[in-house]
Short mmCIF file of C-alpha atoms and ligand atoms in Angstrom, two decimals:
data_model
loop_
_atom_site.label_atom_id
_atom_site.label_comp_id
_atom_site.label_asym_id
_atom_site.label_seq_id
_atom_site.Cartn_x
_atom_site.Cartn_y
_atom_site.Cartn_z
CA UNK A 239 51.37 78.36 -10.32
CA UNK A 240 52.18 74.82 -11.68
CA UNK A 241 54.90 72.36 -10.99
CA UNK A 242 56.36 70.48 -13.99
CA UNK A 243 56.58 67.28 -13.40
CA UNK A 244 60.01 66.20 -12.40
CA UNK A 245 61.91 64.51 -15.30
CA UNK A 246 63.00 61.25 -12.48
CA UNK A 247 59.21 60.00 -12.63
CA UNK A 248 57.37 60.56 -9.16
CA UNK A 249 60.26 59.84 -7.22
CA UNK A 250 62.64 62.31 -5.70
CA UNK A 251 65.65 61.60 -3.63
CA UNK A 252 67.77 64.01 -1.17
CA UNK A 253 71.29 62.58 -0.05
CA UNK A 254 69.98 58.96 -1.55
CA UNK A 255 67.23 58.83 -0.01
CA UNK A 256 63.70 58.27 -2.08
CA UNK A 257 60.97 60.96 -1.28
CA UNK A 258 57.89 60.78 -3.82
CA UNK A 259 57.07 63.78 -5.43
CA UNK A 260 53.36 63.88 -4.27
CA UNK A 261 50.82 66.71 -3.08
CA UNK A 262 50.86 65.15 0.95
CA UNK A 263 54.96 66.37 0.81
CA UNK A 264 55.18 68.80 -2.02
CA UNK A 265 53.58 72.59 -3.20
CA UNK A 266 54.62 75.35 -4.98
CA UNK A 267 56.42 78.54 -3.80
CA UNK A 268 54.75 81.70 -3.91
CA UNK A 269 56.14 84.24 -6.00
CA UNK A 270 56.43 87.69 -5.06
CA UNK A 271 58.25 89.52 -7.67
CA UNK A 272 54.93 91.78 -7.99
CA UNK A 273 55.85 93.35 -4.60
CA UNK A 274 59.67 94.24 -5.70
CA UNK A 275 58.43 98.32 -5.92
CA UNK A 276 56.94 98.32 -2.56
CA UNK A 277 59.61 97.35 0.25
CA UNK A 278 56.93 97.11 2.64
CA UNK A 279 55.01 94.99 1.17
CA UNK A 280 57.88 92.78 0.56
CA UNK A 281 59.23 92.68 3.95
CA UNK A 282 55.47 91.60 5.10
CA UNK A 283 55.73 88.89 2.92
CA UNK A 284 58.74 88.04 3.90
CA UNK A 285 58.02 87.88 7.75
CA UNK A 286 54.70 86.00 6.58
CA UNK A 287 56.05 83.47 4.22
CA UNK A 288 59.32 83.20 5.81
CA UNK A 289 61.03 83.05 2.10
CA UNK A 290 60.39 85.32 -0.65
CA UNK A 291 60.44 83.79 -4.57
CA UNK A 292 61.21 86.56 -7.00
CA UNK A 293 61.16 84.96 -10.57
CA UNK A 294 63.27 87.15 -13.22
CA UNK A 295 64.99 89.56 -11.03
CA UNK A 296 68.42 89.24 -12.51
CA UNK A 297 69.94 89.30 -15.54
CA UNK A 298 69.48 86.24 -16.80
CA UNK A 299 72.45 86.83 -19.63
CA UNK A 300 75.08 87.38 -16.58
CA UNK A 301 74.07 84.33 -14.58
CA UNK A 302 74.80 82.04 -17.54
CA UNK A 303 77.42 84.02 -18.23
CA UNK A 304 78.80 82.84 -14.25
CA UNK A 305 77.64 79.77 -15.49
CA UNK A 306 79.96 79.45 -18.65
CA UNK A 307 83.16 81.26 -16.56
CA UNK A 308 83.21 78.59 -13.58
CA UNK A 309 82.61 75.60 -15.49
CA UNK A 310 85.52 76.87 -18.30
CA UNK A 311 87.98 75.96 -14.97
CA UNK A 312 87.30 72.00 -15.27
CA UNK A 313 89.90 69.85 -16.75
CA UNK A 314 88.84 68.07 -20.15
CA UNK A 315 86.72 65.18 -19.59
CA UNK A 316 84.62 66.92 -17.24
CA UNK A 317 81.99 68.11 -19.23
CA UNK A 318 80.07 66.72 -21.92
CA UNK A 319 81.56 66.92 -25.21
CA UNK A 320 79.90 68.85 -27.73
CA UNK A 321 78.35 70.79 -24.90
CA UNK A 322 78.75 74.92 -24.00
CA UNK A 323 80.80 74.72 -20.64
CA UNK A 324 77.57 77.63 -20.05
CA UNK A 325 75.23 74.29 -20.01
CA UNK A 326 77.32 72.99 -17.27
CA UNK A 327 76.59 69.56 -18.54
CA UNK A 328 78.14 66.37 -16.77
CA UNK A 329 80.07 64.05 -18.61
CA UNK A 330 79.58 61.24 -15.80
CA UNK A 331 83.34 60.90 -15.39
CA UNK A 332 85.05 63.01 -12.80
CA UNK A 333 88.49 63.51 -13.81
CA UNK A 334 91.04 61.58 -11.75
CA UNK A 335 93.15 63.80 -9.48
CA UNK A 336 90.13 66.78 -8.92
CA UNK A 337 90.24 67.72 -5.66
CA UNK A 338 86.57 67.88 -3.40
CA UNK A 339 84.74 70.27 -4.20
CA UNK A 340 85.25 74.18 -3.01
CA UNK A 341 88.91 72.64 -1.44
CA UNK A 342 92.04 74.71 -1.99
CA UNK A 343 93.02 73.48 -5.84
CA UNK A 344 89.35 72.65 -6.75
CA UNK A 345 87.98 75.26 -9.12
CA UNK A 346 85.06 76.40 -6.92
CA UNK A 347 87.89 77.64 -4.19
CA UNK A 348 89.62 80.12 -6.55
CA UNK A 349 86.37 80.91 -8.26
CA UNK A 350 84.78 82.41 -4.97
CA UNK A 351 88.25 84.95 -4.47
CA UNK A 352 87.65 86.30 -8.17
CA UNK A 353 86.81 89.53 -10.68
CA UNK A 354 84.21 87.79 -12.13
CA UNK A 355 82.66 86.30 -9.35
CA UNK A 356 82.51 89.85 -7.24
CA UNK A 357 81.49 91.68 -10.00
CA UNK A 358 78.14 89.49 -10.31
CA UNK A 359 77.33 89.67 -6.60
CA UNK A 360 78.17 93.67 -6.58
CA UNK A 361 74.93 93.71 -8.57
CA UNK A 362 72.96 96.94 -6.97
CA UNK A 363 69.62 94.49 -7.06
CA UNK A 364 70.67 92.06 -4.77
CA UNK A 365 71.94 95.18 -2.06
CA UNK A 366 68.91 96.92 -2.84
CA UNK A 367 66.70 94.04 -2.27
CA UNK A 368 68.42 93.18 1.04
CA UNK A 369 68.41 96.88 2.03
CA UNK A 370 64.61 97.06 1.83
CA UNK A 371 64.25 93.92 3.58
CA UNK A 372 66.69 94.82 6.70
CA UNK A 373 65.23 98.46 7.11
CA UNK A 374 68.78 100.30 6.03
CA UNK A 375 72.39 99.92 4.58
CA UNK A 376 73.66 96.63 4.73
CA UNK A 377 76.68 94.56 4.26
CA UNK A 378 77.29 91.42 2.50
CA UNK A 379 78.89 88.71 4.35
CA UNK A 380 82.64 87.83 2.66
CA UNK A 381 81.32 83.91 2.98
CA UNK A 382 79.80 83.64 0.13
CA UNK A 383 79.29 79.81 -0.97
CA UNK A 384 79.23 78.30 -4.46
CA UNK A 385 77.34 74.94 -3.99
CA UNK A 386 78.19 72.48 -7.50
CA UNK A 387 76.40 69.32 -7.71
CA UNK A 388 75.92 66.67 -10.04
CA UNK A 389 74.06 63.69 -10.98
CA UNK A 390 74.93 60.40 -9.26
CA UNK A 391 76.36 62.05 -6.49
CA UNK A 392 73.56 61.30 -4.16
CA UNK A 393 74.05 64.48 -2.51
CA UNK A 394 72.37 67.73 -1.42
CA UNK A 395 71.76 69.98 1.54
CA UNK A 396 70.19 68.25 4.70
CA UNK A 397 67.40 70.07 6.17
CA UNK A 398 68.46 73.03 8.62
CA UNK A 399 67.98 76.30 9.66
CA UNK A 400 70.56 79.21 8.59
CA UNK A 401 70.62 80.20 12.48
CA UNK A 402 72.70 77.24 13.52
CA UNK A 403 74.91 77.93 11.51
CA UNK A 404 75.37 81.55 11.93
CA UNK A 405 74.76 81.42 15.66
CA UNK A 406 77.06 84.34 16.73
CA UNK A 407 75.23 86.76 13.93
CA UNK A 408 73.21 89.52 14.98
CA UNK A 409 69.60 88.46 14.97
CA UNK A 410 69.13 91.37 11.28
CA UNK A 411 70.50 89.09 8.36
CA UNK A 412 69.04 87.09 5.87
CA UNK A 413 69.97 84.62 3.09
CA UNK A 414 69.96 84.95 -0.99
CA UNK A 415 70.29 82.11 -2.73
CA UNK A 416 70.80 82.38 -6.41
CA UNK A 417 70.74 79.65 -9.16
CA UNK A 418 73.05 79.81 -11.42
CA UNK A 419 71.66 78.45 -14.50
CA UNK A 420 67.98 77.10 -15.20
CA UNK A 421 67.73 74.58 -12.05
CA UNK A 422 63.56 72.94 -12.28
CA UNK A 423 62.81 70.13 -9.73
CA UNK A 424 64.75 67.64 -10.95
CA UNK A 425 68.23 69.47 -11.06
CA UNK A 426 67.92 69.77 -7.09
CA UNK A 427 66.79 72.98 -6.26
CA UNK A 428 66.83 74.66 -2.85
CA UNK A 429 63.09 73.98 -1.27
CA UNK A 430 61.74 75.03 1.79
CA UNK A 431 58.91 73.88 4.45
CA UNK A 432 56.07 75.76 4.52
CA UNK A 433 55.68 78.29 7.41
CA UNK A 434 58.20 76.33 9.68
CA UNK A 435 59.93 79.69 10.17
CA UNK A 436 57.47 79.90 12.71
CA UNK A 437 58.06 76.69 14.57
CA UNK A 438 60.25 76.74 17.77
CA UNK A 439 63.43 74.78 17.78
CA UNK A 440 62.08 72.55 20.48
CA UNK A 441 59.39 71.36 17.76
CA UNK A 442 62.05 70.16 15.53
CA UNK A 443 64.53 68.63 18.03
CA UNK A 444 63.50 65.34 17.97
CA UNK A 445 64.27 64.99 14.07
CA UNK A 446 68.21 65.52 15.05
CA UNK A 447 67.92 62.21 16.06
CA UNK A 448 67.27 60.87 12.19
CA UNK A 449 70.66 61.54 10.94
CA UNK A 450 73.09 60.43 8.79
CA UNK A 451 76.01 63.08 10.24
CA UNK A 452 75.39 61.79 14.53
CA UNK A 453 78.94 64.15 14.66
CA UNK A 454 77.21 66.82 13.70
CA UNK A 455 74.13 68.43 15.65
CA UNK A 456 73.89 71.41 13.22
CA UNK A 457 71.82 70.03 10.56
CA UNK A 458 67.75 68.49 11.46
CA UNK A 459 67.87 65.70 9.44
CA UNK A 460 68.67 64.00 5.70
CA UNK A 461 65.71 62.68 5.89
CA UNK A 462 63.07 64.89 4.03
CA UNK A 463 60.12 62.95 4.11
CA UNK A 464 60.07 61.85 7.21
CA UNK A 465 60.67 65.57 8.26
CA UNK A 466 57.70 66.36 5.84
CA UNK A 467 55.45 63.78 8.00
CA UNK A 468 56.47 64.54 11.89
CA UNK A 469 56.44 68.08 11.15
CA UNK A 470 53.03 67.69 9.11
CA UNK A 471 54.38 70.51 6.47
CA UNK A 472 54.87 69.92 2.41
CA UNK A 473 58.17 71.31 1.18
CA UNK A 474 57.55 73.91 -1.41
CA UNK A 475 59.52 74.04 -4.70
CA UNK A 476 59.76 75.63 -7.92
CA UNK A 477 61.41 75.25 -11.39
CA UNK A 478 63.62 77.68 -11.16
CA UNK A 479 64.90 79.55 -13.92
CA UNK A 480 68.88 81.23 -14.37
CA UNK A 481 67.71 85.02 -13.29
CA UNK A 482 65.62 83.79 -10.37
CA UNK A 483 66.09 84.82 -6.59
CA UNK A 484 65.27 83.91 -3.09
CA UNK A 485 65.51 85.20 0.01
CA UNK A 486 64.73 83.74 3.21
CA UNK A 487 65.10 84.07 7.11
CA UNK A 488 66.99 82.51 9.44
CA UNK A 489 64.55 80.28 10.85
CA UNK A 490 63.20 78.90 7.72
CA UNK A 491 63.71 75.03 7.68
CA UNK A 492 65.08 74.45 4.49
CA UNK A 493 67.16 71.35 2.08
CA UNK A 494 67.91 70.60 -1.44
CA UNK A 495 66.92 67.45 -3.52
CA UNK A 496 69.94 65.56 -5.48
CA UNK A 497 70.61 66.23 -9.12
CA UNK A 498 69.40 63.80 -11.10
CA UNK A 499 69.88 65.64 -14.33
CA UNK A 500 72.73 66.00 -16.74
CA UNK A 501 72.71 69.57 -16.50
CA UNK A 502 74.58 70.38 -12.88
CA UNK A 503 73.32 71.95 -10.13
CA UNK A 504 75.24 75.38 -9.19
CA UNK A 505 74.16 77.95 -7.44
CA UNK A 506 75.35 80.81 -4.93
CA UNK A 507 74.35 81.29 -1.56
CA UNK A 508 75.27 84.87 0.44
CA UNK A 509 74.26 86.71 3.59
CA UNK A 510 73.28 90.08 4.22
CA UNK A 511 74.14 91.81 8.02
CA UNK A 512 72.71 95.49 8.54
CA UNK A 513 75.68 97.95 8.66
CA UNK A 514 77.85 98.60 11.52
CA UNK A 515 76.37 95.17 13.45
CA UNK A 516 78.96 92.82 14.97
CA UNK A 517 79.19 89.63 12.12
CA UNK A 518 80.12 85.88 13.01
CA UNK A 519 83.67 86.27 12.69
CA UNK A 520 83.12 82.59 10.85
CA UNK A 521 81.78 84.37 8.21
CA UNK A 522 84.22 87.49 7.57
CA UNK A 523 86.78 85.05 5.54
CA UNK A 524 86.05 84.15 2.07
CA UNK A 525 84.82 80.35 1.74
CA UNK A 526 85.99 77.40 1.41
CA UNK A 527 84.26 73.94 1.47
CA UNK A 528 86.59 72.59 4.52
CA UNK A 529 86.42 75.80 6.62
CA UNK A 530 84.39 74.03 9.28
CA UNK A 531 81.46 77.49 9.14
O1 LIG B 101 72.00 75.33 -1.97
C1 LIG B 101 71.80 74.52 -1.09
O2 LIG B 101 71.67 73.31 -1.30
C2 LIG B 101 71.71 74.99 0.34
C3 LIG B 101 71.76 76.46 0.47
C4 LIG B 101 71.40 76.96 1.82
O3 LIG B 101 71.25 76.23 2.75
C5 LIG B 101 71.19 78.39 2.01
O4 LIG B 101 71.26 79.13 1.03
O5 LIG B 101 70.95 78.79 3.15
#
């Protein structure tokens, strides 16, 4: 599989900071969308990869269709004019009173508590996926985040694993992470480094230390590259397409690169639990960007 070259020349950047788009720190993900028939197959990968990249598996008419509903919420001025609010394109100007995003008042806040938004994630693929993956029936978490960014923001997901952040969870849940909308390289996509599900958290300890968030022990580090290097892994990526899904465990190491494009970043990330285990009470209430989880 072949990476398109990223539209911001070789250079990348995650929360501001510059990491070239090279082979030493970048490779491609895997798919595995060949293996979607054969749950065992797919869970083999899944333990073996850590991640699983299933190109096409939704509708990719009802993602933009997400896509068109969320960003119809934004006052004028917010999106490009002459544009589809389904493009999702940035105007550069964020209108003057919006509140942060995913806050009570912002539209990602009431977009995550409505019809349209729990009719896409009732989708029978995405519970059948998770179903064969976890070994039975299996419950979505009611946290379900909508992550929005855009360019010039300078910011994306530091790298971390899921399980600090869902450290009261039974040990049976993984993560889907959808993009909503086409989302290649340089839109900041969700990328992951290779085989680090297998490292111990003792390997990656030291990298807490190289942190722009000292508050905050939860995340490993905003600093990608230098994660690449101590660690000695590339971070795999992929242009990813509106229809596209991954999945991934809870040890997977995994960040996002910063928008640089004018089409925004949005996608939806949600958590699967096997049936009738105890959930992180953290994660029973519907999101919100300030909730602390
Ligand atoms: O979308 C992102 O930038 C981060 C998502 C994430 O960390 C996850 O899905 O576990």
């Amino acid at each position: 599989m072949t990476l398109s070259a990223p539209s911001a020349a070789a250079e990348l950047y995650s929360n501001g900071l510059p990491i070239p788009f090279s082979p030493e720190l970048f490779g491609p993900l895997r798919p595995s969308a060949d293996r979607l028939d054969d749950p065992a197959a797919l869970r083999q990968r899944l333990r073996s990869d850590g991640y699983l990249y299933l190109p096409g598996v939704l509708d990719r008419s009802e993602v933009l269709r997400l896509r068109g509903e969320y960003f119809t919420l934004f006052p004028p001025g917010y999106l490009e004019p002459g544009t589809r609010p389904e493009d999702g394109v940035f105007s550069g100007t964020v209108p003057e009173g919006l509140p942060e995003h995913g806050v009570a008042g912002h539209p990602a806040h009431a977009f995550v508590r409505s019809a349209p938004f729990e009719r896409f994630l009732a989708d029978r693929r995405l519970r059948t996926i998770a179903e064969g993956l976890l070994g039975g029936s299996c419950e979505m978490l009611p946290r379900r985040i909508l992550r929005h960014f855009h360019s010039g923001s300078a910011r994306a997901s530091r790298a971390h694993v899921d399980m600090d952040y869902l450290d009261a969870a039974p040990p049976r849940v993984l993560t889907m992470w959808i993009p909503v909308g086409d989302c290649p390289v340089a839109t900041g996509p969700l990328i992951y480094l290779e085989g680090s599900h297998t490292l111990a958290p003792e390997d990656y300890a030291p990298l807490r230390d190289i942190t722009d968030r000292p508050h905050d022990r939860r995340p490993i580090s905003h600093d990608l590259a230098a994660t690449a290097r101590r660690l000695g892994r590339r971070w795999l990526c992929a242009d990813f397409a509106a229809g596209d899904l991954l999945v991934h465990m809870p040890q997977i190491i995994h960040a996002s690169l910063d928008t640089t494009t004018a089409a925004m970043r949005l996608s939806v990330d949600v958590r699967f639990i096997r049936s009738g285990d105890r959930p992180d009470t953290r994660w029973q209430r519907p999101w919100s960007a300030d909730d602390g989880a």
